[in-house]
Structures are given as C-alpha cells and as structure tokens.
mmCIF file with all atom_site columns, C-alpha atoms in Angstrom:
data_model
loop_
_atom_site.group_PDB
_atom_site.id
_atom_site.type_symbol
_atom_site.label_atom_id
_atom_site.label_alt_id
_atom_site.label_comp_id
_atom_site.label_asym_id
_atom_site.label_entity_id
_atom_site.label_seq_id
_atom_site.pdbx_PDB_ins_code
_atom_site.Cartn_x
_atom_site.Cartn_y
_atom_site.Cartn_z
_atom_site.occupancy
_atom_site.B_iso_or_equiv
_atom_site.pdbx_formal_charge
_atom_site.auth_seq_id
_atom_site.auth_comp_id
_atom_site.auth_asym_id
_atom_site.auth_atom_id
_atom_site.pdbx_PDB_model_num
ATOM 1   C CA . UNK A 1 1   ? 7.203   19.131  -18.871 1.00 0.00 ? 80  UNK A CA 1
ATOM 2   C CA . UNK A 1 2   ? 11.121  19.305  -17.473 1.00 0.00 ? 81  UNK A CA 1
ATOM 3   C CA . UNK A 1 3   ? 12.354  15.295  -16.542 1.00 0.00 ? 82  UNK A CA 1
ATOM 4   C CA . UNK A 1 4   ? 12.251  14.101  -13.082 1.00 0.00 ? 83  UNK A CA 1
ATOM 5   C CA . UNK A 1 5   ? 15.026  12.104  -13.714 1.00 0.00 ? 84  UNK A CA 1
ATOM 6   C CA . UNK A 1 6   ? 18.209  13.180  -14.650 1.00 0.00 ? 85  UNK A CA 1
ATOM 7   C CA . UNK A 1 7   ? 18.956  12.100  -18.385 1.00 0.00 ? 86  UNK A CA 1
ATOM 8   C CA . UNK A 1 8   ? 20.921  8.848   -18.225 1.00 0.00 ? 87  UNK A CA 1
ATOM 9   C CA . UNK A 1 9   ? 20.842  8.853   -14.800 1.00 0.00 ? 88  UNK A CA 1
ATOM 10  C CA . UNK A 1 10  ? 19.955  4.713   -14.989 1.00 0.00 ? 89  UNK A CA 1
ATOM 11  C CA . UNK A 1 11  ? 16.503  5.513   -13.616 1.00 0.00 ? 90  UNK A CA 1
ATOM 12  C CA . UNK A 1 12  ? 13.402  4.569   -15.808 1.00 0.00 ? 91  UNK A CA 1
ATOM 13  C CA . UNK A 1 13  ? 10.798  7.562   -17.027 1.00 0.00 ? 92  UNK A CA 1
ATOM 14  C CA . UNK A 1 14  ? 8.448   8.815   -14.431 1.00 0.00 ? 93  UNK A CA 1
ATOM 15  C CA . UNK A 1 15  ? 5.608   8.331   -17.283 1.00 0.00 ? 94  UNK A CA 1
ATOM 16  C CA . UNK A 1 16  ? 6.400   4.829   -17.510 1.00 0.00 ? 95  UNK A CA 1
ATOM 17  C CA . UNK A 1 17  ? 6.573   3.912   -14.789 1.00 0.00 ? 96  UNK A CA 1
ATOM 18  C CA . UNK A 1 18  ? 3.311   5.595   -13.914 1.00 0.00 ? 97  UNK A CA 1
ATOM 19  C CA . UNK A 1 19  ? 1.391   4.140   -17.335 1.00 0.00 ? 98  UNK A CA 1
ATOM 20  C CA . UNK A 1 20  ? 2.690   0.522   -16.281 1.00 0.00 ? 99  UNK A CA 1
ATOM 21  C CA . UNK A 1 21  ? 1.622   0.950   -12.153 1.00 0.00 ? 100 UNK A CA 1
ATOM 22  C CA . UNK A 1 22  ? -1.793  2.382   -13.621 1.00 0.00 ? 101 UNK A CA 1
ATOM 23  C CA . UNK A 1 23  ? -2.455  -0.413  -15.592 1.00 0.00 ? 102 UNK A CA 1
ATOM 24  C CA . UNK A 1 24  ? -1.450  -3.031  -13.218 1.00 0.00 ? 103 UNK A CA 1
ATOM 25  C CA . UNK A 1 25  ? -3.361  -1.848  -10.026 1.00 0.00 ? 104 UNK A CA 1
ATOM 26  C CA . UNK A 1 26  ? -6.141  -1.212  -12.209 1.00 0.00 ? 105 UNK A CA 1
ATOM 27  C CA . UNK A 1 27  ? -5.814  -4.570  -13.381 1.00 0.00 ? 106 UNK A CA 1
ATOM 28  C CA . UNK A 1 28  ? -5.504  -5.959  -10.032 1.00 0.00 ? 107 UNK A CA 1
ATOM 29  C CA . UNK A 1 29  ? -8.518  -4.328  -8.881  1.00 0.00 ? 108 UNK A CA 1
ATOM 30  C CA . UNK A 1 30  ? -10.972 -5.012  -11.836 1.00 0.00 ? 109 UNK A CA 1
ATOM 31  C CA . UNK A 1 31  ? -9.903  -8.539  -10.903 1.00 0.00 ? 110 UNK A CA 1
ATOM 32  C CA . UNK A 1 32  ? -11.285 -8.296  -6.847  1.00 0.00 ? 111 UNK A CA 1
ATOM 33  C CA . UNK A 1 33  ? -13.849 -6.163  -7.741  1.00 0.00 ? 112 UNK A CA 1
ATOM 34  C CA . UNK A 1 34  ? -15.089 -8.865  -10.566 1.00 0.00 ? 113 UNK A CA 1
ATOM 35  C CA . UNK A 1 35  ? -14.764 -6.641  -13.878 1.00 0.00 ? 114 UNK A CA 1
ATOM 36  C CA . UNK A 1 36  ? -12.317 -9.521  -14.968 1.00 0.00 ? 115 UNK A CA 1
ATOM 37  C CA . UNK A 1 37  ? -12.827 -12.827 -15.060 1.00 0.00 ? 116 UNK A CA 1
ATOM 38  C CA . UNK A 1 38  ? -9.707  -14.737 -13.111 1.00 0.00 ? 117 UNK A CA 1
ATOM 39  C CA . UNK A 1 39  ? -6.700  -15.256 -15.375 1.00 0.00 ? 118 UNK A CA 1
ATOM 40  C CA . UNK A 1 40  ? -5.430  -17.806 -13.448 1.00 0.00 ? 119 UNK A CA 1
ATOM 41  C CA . UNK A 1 41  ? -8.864  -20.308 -12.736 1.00 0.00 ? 120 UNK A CA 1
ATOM 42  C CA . UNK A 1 42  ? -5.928  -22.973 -11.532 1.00 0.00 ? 121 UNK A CA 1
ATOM 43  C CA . UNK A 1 43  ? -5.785  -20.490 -8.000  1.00 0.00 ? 122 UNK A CA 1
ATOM 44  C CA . UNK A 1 44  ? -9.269  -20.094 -7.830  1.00 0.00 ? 123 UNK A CA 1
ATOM 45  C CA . UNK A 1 45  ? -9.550  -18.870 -4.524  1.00 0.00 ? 124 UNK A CA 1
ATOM 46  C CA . UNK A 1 46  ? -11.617 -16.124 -2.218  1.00 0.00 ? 125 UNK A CA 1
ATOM 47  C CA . UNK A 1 47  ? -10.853 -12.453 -2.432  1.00 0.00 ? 126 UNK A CA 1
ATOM 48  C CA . UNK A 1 48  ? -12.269 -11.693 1.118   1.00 0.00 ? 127 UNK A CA 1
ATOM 49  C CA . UNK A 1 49  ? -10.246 -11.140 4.414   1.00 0.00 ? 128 UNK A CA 1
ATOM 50  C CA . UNK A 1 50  ? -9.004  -14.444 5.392   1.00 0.00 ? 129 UNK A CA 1
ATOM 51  C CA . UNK A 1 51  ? -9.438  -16.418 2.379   1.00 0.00 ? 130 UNK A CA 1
ATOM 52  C CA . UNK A 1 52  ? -5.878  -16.141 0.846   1.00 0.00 ? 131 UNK A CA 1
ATOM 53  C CA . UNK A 1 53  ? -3.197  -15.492 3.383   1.00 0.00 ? 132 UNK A CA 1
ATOM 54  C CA . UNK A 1 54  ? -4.543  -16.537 7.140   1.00 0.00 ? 133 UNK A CA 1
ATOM 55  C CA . UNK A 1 55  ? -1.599  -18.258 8.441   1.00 0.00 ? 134 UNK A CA 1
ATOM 56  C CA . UNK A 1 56  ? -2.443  -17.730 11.777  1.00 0.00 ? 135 UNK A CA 1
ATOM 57  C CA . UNK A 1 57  ? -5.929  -18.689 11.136  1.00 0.00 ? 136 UNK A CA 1
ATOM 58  C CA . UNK A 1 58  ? -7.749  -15.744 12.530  1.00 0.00 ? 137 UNK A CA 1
ATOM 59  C CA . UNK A 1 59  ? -10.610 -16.058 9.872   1.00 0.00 ? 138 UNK A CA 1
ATOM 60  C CA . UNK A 1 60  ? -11.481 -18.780 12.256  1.00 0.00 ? 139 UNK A CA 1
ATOM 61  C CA . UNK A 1 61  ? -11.523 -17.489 15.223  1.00 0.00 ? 140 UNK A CA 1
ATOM 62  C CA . UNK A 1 62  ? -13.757 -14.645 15.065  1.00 0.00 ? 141 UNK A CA 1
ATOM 63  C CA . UNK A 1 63  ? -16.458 -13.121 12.982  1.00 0.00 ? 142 UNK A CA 1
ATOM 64  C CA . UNK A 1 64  ? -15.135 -11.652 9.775   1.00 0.00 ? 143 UNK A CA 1
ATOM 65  C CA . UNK A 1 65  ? -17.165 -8.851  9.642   1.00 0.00 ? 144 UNK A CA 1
ATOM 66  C CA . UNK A 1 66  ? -15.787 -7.522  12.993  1.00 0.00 ? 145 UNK A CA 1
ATOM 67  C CA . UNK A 1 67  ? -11.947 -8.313  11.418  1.00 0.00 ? 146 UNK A CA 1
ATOM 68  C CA . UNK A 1 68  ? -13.316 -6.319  8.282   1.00 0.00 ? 147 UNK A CA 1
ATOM 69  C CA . UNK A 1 69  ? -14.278 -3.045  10.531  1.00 0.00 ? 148 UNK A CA 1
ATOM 70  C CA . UNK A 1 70  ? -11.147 -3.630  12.607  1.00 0.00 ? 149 UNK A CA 1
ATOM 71  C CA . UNK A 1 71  ? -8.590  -4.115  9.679   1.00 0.00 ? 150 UNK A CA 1
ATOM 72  C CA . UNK A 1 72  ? -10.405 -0.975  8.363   1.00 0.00 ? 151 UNK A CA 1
ATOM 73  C CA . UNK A 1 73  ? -9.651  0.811   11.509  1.00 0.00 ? 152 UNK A CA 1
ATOM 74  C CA . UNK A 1 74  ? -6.147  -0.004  11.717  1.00 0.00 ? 153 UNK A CA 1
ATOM 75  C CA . UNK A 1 75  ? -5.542  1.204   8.073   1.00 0.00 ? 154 UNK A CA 1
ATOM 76  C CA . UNK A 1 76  ? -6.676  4.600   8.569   1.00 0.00 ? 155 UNK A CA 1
ATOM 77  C CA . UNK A 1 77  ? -4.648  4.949   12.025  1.00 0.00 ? 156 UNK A CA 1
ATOM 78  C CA . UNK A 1 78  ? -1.656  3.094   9.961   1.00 0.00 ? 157 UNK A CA 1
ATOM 79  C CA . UNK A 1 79  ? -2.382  6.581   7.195   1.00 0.00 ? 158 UNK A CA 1
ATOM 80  C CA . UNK A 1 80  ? -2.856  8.873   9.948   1.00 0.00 ? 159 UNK A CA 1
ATOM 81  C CA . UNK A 1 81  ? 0.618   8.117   11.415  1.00 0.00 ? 160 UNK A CA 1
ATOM 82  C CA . UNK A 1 82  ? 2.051   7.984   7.783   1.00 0.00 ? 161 UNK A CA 1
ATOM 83  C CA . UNK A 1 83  ? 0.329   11.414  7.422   1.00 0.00 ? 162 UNK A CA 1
ATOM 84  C CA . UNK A 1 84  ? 2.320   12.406  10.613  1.00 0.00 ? 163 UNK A CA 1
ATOM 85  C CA . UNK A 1 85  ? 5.642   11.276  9.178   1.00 0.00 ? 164 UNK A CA 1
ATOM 86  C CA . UNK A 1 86  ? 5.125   13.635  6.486   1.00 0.00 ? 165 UNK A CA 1
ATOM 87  C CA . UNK A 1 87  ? 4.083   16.414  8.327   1.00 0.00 ? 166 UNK A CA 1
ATOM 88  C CA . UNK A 1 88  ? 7.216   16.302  10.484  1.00 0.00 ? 167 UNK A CA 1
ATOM 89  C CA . UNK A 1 89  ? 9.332   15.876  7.082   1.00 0.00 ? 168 UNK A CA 1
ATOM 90  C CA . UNK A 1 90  ? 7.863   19.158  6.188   1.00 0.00 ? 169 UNK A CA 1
ATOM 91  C CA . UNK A 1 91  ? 8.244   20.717  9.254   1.00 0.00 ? 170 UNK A CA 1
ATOM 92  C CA . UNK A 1 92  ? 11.876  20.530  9.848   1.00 0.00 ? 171 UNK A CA 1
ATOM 93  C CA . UNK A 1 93  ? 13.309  20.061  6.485   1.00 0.00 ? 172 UNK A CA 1
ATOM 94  C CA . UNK A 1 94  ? 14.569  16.223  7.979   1.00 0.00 ? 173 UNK A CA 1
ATOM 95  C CA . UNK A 1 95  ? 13.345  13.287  7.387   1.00 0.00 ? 174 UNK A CA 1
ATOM 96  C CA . UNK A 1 96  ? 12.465  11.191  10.388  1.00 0.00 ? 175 UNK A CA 1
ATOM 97  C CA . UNK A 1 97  ? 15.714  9.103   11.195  1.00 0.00 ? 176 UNK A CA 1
ATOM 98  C CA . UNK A 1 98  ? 17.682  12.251  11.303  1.00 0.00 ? 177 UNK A CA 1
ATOM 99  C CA . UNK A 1 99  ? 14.708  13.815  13.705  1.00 0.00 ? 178 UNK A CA 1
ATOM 100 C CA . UNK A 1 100 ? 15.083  10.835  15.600  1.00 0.00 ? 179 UNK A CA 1
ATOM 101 C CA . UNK A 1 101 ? 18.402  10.836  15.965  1.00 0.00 ? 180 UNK A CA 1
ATOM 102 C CA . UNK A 1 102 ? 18.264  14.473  17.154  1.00 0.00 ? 181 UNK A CA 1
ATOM 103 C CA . UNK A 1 103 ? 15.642  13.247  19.751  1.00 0.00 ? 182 UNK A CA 1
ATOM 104 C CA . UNK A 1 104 ? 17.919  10.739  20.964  1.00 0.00 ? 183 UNK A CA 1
ATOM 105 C CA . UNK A 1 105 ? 20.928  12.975  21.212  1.00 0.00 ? 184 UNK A CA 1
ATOM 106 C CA . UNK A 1 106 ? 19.075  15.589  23.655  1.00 0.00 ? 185 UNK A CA 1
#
C-alpha cells in the first residue's frame, strides 16, 4: 500500500488517523445507542433532539417527533447538496470557489 502522505511531510498516517476516528465515533455511538454505560454520570443528560443543546428552546415549542422527521429531512437535502458540490468538483476539474468565481466573472 504506497503512503498518502508524503514521508515527513508533518502530516500524521492515514491509518492512524483512521484507527483513532474509528474508535472514537464508534465509541461515541455505542454511548447514544446505550452499548456503554455513560462515562461521565456527573452530565447525565438526554441523548434525544432537544435535550442537550436547545438554546433557542425549540424542544418546547413544538412536538419533537415532527422536529425529529424535519431535522431528518433537512439532513438528507443538506447531503444531497453536498453530493452536488462533488459532482460539480468532478465535472470541471475545479473546486467550487474557483467555479464560482468563474460564474461571477461572466
């Protein structure tokens, strides 16, 4: 398997750097999904929409399961447009400031 990285280029080893984001989404995960208890019981708080960052305090103001659907929603558009991004990158051999830029300049 040839490097990604340049040797002493100053940036870490792809392998690493997978193995450590593997194991702390993973992590992170068993935790919401309850496969691990809580490390920290001191924060015990609730997983679900609204329960740990609401500073507006929309978790009040509406039913939750209609914010679940419509968070869900918004994710897959937020993807779809990512997916676009991409797509255009591909496209033109440019990534999108220097597509936008071109746009502009017309």
């Amino acid at each position: 398997v040839a490097p990604l990285a340049p040797e002493d280029s100053g940036y870490p080893n792809f392998w690493a750097v997978l193995a450590i984001e593997i194991f702390l989404v993973g992590s992170a995960e068993c935790y919401r999904t309850g496969l691990f208890d809580n490390p920290f019981p001191e924060l015990e708080l609730s997983v679900a929409p609204g329960g740990r960052f609401d500073p507006l305090g929309f978790a009040e103001a509406g039913d939750i399961e209609e914010l679940k659907v419509k968070e869900l929603k918004h994710c897959r558009l937020a993807m779809f447009a990512w997916l676009g991004c991409i797509m255009q990158a591909l496209a033109t051999q440019e990534g999108p400031i220097a597509n936008w830029q071109a746009h502009v300049a017309d």
